[in-house]
Short mmCIF file of C-alpha atoms in Angstrom, two decimals:
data_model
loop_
_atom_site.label_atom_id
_atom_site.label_comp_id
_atom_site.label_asym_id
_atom_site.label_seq_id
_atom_site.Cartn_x
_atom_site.Cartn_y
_atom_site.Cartn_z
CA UNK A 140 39.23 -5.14 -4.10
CA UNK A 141 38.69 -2.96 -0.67
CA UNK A 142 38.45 0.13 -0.01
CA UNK A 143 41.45 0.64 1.64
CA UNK A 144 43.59 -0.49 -0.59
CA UNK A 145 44.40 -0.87 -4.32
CA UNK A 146 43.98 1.77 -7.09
CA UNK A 147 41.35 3.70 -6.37
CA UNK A 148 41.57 3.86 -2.32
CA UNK A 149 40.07 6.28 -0.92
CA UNK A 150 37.24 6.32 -3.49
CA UNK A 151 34.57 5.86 -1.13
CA UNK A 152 35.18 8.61 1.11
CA UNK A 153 35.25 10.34 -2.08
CA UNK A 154 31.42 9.30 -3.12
CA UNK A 155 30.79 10.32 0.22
CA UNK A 156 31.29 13.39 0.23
CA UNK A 157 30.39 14.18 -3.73
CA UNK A 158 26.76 12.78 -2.23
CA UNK A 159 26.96 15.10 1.01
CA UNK A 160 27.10 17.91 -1.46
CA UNK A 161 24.41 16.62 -4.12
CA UNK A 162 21.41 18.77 -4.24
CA UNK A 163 19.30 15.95 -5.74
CA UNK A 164 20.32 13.29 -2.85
CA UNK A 165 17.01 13.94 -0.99
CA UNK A 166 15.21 12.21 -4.02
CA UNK A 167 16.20 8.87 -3.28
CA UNK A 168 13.78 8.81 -0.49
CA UNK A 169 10.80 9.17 -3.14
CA UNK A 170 11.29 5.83 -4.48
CA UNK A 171 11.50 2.30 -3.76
CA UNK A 172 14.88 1.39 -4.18
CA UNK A 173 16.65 -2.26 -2.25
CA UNK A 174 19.70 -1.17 -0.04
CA UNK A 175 21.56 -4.29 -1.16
CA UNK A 176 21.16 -3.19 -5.08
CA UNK A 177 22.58 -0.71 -7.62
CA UNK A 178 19.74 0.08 -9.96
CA UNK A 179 21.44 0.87 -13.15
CA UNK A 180 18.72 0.02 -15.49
CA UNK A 181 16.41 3.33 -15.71
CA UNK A 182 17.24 3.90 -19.05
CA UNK A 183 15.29 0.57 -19.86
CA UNK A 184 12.73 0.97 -16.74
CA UNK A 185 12.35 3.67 -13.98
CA UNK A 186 12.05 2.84 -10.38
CA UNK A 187 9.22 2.75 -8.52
CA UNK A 188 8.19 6.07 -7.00
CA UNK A 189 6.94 5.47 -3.17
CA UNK A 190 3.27 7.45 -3.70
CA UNK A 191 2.09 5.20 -6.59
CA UNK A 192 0.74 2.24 -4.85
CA UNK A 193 -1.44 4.36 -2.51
CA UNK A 194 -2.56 6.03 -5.10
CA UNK A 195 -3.22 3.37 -7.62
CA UNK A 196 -5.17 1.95 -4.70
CA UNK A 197 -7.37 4.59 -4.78
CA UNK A 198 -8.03 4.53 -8.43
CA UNK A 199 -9.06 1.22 -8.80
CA UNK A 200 -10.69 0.89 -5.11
CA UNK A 201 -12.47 4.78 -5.51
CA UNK A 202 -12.73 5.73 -8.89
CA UNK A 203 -13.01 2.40 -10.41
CA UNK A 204 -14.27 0.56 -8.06
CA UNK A 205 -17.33 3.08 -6.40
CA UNK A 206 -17.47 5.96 -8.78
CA UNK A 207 -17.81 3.88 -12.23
CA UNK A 208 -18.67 5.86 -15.05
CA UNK A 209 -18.68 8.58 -13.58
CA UNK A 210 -14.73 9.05 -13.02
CA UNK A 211 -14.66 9.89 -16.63
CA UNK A 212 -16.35 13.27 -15.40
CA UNK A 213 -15.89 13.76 -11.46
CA UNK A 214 -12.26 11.96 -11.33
CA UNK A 215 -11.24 13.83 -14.42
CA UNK A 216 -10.03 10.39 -16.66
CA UNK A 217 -11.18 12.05 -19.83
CA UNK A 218 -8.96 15.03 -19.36
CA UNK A 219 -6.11 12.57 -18.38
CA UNK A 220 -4.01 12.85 -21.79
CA UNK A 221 -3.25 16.38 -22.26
CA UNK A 222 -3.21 17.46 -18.41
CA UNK A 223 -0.56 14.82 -18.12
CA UNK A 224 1.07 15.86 -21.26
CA UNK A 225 1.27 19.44 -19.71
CA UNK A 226 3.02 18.10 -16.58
CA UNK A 227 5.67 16.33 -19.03
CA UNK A 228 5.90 19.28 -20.96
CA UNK A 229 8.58 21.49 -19.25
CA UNK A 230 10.80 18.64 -18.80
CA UNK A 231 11.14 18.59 -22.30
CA UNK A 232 11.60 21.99 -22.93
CA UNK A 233 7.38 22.51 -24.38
CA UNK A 234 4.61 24.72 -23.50
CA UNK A 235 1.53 23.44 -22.45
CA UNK A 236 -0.94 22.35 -25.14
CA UNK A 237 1.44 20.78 -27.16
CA UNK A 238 2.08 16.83 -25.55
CA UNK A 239 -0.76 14.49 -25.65
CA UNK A 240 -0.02 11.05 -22.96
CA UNK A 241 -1.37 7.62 -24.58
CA UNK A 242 -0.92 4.87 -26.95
CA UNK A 243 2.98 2.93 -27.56
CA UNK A 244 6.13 4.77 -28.24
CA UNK A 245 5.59 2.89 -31.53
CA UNK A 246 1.70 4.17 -32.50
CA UNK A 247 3.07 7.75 -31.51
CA UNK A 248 6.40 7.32 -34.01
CA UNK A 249 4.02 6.06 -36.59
CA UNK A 250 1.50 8.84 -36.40
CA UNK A 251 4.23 11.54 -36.28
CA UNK A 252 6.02 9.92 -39.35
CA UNK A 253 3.33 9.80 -41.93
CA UNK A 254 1.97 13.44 -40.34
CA UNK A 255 5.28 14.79 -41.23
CA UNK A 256 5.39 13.48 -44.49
CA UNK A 257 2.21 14.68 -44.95
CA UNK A 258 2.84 18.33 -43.47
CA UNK A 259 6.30 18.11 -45.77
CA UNK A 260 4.18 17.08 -49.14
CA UNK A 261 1.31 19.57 -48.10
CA UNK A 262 -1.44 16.78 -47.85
CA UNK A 263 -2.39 17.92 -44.71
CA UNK A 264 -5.66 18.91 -43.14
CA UNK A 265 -4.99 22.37 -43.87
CA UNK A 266 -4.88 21.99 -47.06
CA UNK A 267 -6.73 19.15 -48.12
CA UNK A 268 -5.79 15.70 -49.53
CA UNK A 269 -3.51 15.59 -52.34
CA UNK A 270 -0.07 17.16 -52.48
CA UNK A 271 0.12 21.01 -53.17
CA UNK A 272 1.80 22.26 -56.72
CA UNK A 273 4.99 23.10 -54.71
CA UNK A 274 5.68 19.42 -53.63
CA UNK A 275 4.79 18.66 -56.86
CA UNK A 276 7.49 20.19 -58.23
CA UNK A 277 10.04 18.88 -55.90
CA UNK A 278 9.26 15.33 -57.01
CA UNK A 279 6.74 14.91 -54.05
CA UNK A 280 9.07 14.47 -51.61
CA UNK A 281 9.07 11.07 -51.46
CA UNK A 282 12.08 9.92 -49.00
CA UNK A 283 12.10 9.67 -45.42
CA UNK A 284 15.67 9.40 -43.56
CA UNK A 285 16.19 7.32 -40.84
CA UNK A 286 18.92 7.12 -38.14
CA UNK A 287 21.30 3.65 -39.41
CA UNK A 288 21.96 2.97 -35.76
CA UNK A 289 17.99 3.30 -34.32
CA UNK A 290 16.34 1.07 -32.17
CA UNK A 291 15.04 -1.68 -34.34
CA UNK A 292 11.67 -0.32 -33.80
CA UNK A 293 12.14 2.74 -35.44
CA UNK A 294 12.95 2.02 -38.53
CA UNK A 295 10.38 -1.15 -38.91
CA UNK A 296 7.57 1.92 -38.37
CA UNK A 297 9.46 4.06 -40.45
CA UNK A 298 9.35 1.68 -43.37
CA UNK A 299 5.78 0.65 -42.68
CA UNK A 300 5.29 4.79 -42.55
CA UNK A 301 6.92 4.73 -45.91
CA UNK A 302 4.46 1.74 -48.07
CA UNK A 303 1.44 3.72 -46.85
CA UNK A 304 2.60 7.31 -47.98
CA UNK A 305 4.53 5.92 -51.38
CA UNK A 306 7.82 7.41 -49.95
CA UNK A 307 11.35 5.03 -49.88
CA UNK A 308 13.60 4.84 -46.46
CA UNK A 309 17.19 5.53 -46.62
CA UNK A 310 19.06 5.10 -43.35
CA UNK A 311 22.00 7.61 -43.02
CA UNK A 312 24.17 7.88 -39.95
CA UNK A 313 22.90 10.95 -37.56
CA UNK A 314 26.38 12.65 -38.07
CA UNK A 315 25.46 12.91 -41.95
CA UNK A 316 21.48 13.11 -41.75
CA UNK A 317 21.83 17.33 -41.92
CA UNK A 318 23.99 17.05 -45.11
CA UNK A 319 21.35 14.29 -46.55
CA UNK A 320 18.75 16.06 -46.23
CA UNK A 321 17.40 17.72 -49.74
CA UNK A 322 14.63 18.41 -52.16
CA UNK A 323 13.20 14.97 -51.99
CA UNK A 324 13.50 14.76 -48.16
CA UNK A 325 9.96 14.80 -46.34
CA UNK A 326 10.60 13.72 -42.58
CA UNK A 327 13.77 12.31 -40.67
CA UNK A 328 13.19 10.07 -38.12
CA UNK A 329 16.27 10.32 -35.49
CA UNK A 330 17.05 9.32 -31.61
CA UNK A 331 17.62 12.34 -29.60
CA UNK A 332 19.85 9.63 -27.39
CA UNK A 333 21.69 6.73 -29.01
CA UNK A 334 20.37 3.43 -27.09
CA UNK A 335 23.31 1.51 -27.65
CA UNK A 336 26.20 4.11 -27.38
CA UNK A 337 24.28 6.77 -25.46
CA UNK A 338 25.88 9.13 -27.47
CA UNK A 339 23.64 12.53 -27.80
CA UNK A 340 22.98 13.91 -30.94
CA UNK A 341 22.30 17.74 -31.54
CA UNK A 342 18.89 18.32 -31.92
CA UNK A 343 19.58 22.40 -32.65
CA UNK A 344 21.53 21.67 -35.08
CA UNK A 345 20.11 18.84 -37.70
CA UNK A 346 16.41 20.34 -36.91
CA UNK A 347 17.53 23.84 -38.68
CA UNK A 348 18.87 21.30 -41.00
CA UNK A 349 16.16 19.30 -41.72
CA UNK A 350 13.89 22.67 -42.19
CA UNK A 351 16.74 24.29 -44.69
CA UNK A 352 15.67 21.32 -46.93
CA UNK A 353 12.11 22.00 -46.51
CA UNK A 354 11.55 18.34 -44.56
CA UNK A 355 10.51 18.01 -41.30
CA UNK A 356 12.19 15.98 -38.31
CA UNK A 357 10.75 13.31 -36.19
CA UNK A 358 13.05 12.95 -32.51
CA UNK A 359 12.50 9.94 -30.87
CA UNK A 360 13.67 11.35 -26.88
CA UNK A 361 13.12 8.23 -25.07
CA UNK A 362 16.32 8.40 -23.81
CA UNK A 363 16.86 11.91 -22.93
CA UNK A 364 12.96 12.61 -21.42
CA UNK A 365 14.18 13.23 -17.72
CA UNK A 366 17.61 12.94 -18.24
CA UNK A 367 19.10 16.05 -19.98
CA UNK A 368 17.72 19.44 -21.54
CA UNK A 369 15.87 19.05 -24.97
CA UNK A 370 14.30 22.39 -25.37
CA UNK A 371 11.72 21.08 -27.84
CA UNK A 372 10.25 24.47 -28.43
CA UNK A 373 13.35 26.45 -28.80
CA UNK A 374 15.21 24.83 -31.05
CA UNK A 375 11.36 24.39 -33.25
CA UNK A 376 10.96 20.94 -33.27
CA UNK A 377 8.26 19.38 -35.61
CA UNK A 378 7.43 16.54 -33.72
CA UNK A 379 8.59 14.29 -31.16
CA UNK A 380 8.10 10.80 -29.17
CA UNK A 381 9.07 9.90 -25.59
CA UNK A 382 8.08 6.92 -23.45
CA UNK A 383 7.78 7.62 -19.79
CA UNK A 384 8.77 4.68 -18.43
CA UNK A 385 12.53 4.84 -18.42
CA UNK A 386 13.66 8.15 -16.50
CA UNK A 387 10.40 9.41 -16.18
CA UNK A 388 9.59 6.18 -14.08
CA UNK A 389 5.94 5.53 -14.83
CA UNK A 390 6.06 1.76 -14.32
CA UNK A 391 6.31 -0.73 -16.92
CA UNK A 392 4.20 0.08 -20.13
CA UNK A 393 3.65 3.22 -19.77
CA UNK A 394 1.60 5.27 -22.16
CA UNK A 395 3.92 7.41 -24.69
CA UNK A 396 3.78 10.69 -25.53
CA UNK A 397 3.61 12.62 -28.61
CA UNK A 398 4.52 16.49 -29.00
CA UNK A 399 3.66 18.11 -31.68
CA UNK A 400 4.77 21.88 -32.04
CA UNK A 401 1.80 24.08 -31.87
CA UNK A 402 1.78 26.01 -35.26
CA UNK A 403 2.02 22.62 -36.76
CA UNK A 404 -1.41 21.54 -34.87
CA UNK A 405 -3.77 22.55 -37.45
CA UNK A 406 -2.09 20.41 -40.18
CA UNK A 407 -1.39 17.17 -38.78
CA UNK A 408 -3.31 15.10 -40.59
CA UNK A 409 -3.02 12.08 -37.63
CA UNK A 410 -2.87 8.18 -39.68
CA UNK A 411 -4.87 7.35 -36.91
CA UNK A 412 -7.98 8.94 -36.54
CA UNK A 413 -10.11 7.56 -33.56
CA UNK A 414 -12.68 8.50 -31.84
CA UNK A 415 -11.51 10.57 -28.43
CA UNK A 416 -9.32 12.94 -31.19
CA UNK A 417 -12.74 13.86 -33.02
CA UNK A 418 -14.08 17.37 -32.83
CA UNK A 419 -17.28 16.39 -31.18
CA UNK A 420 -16.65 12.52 -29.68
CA UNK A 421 -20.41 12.11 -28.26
CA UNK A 422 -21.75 13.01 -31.73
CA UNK A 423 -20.56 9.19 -32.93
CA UNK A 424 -20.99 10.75 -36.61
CA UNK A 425 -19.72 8.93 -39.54
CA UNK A 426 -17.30 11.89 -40.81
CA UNK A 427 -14.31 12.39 -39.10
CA UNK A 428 -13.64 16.13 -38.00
CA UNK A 429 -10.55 16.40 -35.83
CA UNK A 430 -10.29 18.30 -32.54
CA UNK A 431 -8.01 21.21 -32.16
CA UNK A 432 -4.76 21.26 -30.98
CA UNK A 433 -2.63 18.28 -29.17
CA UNK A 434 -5.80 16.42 -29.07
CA UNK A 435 -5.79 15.50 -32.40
CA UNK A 436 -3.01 13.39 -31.32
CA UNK A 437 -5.47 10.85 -29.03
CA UNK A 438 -6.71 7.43 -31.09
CA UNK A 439 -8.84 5.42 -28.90
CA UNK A 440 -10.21 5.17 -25.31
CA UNK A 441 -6.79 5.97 -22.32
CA UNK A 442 -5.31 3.41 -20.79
CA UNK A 443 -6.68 5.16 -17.19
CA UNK A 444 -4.67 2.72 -14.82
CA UNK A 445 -1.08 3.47 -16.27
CA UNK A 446 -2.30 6.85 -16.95
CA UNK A 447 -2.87 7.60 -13.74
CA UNK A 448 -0.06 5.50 -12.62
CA UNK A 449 2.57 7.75 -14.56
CA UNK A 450 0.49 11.31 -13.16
CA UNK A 451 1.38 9.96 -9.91
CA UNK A 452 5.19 9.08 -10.48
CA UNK A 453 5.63 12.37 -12.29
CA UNK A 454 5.27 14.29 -8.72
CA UNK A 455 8.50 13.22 -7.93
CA UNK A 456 9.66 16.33 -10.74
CA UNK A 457 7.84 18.90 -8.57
CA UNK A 458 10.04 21.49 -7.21
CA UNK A 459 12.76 19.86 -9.67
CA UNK A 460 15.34 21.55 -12.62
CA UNK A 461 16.08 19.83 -15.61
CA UNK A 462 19.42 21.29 -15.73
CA UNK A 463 20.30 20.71 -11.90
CA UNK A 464 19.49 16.53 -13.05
CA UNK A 465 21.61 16.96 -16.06
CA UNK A 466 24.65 18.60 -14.07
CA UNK A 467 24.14 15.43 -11.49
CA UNK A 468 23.89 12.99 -14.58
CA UNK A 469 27.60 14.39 -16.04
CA UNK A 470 29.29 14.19 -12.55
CA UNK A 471 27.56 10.47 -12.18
CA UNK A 472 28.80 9.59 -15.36
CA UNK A 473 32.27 11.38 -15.12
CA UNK A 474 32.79 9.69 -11.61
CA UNK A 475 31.33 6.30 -12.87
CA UNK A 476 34.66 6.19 -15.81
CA UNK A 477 37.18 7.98 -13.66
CA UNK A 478 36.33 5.18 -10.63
CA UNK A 479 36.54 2.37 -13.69
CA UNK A 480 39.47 3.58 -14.81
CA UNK A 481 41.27 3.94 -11.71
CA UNK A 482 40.52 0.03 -11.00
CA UNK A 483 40.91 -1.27 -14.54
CA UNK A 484 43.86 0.71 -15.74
CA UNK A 485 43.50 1.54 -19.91
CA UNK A 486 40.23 -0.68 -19.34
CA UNK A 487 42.51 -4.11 -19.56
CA UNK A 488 42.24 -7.39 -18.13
CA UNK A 489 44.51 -9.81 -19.74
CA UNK A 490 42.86 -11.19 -23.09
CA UNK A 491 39.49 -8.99 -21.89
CA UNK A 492 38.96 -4.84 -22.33
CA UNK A 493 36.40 -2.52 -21.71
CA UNK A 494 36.51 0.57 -24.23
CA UNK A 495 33.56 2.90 -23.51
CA UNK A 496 31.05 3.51 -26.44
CA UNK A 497 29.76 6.89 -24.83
CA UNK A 498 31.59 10.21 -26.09
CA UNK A 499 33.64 11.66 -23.20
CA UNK A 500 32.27 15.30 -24.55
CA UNK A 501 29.87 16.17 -22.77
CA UNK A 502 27.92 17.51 -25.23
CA UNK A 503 27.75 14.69 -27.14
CA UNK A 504 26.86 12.44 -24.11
CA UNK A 505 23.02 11.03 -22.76
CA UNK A 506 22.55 9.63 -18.96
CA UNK A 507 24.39 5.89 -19.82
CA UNK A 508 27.57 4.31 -19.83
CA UNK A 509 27.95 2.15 -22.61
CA UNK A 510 30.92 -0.01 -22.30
CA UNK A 511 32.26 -2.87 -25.39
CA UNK A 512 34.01 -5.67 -24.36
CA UNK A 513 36.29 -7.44 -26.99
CA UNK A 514 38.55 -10.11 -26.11
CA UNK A 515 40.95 -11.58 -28.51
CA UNK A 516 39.00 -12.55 -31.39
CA UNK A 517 35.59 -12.80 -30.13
CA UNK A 518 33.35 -9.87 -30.30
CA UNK A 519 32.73 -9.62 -26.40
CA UNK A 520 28.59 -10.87 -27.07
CA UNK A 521 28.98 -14.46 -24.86
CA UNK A 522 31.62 -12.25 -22.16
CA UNK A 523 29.47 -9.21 -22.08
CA UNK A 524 26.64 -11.61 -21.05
CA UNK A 525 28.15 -13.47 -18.59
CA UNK A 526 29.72 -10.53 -16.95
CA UNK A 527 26.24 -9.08 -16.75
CA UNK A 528 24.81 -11.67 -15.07
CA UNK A 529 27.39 -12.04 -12.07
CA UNK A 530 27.05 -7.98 -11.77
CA UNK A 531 23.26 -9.23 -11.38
CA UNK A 532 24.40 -11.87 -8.45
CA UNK A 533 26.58 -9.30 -6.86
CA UNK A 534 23.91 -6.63 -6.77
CA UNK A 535 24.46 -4.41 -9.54
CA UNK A 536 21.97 -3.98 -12.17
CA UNK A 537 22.67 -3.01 -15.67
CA UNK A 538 22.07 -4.87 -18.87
CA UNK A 539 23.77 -5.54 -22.09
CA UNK A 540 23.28 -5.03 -25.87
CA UNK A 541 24.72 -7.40 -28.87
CA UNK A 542 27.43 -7.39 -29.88
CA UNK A 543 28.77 -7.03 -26.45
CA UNK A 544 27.95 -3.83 -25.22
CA UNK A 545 27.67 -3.43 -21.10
CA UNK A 546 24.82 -0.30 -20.41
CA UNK A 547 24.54 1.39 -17.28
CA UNK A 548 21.74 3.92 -16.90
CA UNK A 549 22.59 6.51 -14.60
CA UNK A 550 19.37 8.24 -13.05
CA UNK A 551 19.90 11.26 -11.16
CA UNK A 552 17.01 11.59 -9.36
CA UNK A 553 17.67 8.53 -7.26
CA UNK A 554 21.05 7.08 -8.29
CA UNK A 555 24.08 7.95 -6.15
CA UNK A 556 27.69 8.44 -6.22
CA UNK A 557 28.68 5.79 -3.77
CA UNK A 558 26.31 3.72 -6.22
CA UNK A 559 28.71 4.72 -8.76
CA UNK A 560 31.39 4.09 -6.78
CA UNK A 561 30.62 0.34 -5.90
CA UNK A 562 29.41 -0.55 -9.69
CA UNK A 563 32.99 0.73 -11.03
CA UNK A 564 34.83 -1.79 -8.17
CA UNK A 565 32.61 -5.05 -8.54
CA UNK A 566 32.49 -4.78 -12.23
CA UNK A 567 36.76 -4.15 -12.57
CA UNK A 568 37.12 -7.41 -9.73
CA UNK A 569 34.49 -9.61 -12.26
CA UNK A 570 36.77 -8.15 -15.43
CA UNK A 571 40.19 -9.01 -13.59
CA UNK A 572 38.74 -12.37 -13.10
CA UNK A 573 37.52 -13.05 -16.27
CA UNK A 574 40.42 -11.60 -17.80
CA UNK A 575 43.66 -12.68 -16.26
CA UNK A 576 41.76 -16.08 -15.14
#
């Protein structure tokens, strides 16, 4: 299919000029991005910013390598977690003190689970071990809700979370978790974005919720963390978990973070207590006294080298709004569908059709296309793969969820329009292939 002819002609003097006009374009030059390829995949991992080599370089050749020890002090490793966690902080909508950097997504989600049950039960630190007359008297609060469509993840924690607090899981869809929520609810565990669909739920909206029925709400924002608004403090989030390696584009295993909101500090009673979160760490005492404020949120020695990795790659944010990425991220996304349709019309190829997953609203939509295929009585798993991997030959790089789900990952600090553009055409010529073949 050319660009001079067909449906859609014309579209890549549209791209363009939509990228002439992109405030954001001059981003692109920060990272390390393959002028053959369409990187769709930052929603699974970021690419690389330009300035991180250099300066990993100089951590390990420096700091590491001449310094020692004494980098904990002079190179400032031991501060690493929470001034890192104040640089993520405004792109999640948090003041500073409030985000500590380290540990999984996973060893974050389970700390904030069982620390919200515990807040919700009033077996905190404030106020002791054992739960306080007024959980008592609302059975204990012994249920914690999960999102039914999570990442897998998620709800293993969750139900891990629940066996060592005595509480029971009951997964509810997100669009019924407000309405669930009651007496005997202690935390809800829910994606900010959907993984699969990368549908966005409202995190105003179930959080006032959530806090009507005296629980308190867990969002996992790995998929909206550099993508979109979450306003973490406004709308009084409890807690919250975010790895930094998808549109935050620290490099592969990047530390997590963990927010908690700042009047909840002095009661989160952390599952993990470790040394670095104690109140004096160089005392090695037998009793454990936690620190004060987001500290309390640190286990065990940082991971320095993908630490300092992720401070590096977060420089590419300076001088950067939130909402200018999310504006780029809906006209990406709107372009992206309008270019697909245009090529596949009513997203049908002879036995094969694409029907996108992701709400048109955008309100209701992350920084992904999600797109199903179904063919005639198949679910679309074995097509969705194969498509997927000639996109991969032919440059473009997405991946694909079972049962046949096609994601795109649309990053607006380095993805562009004509990027958009040329996904849309080489993925409608493989479906008009597959389909009519």
């Amino acid at each position: 299919m050319s660009d001079a002819a067909g449906p859609g002609a014309g579209s890549s003097t549209a791209a363009a000029e939509l990228d002439a006009r992109d405030e954001l374009a001059h981003r692109r030059k920060d990272f390390v991005l393959d002028d053959g390829t369409v990187y769709l995949d930052g929603n699974s991992l970021g690419a690389l910013p330009r300035s991180v080599p250099a300066r990993l370089a100089e951590v390990v050749e420096q700091e590491w390598g001449r310094l020692r020890i004494r980098s904990w002090s002079e190179s400032g490793w031991w501060s690493a977690p929470e001034r890192i966690g104040d640089r993520i902080a405004p792109l999640v909508g948090a003041g500073e003190g409030q985000i500590v950097v380290g540990d999984s997504t996973s060893v974050n989600v389970f700390k904030a689970v069982v620390g919200a049950v515990r807040i919700a039960r009033g077996e905190d630190a404030e106020h002791g071990v054992g739960p306080s007359p007024a959980a008592r008297g609302s059975g204990g609060r012994d249920e914690i809700l999960v999102d039914a469509a999570t990442f897998p993840t998620d709800g293993y924690i969750a139900r891990s979370a629940a066996r060592m607090t005595g509480a029971t899981v009951r997964a509810v869809p997100v669009s019924g978790m407000g309405a669930a929520a009651g007496a005997n609810t202690a935390a809800v565990l829910v994606n900010h974005v959907d993984y699969r669909t990368g549908e966005l739920h409202d995190l105003r909206s179930l959080t006032a919720d959530v806090h009507r029925a005296g629980g308190r709400v867990v969002w996992d924002v790995c998929h909206s963390a550099g993508a979109l608004p979450v306003e973490l403090d406004a709308y009084e989030a409890d807690f919250a978990v975010g790895c930094t390696y998808k549109f935050l584009n620290g490099g592969p295993g990047a530390p997590a973070f963990l927010y908690v909101r700042r009047e909840l500090q002095p009661r989160f009673d952390t599952p993990l207590p470790g040394w670095t979160s104690h109140a004096d760490p160089f005392a090695m005492s037998d009793g454990y006294v936690p620190a004060e404020g987001a500290v309390r949120g640190r286990v065990g020695t940082p991971d320095i080298l993908s630490m300092l990795a992720l401070e590096e790659s977060l420089k590419v944010w300076e001088g950067v709004a939130v909402s200018a990425v999310r504006a780029k991220s809906l006209a990406l996304t709107d372009f992206f569908l309008q270019q697909l349709h245009a090529y596949v019309p009513d997203g049908r190829a002879g036995r094969l059709r694409l029907r996108s997953l992701t709400p048109e609203a955008h309100e209701r939509r992350g920084s992904q296309i999600s797109l199903l295929c179904e063919t005639e009585g198949h679910d679309g798993t074995d097509v969705a793969e194969e498509l997927m991997a000639r996109l991969h030959e032919r440059g473009i790089v997405g991946d694909f969820r079972r049962p046949g789900v096609l994601r795109f990952g649309f990053t607006p600090l380095y993805t562009s329009f004509g990027d958009a553009d040329r996904a849309a055409k080489v993925l409608a010529e493989l479906v008009h292939a597959r389909g009519d073949g």
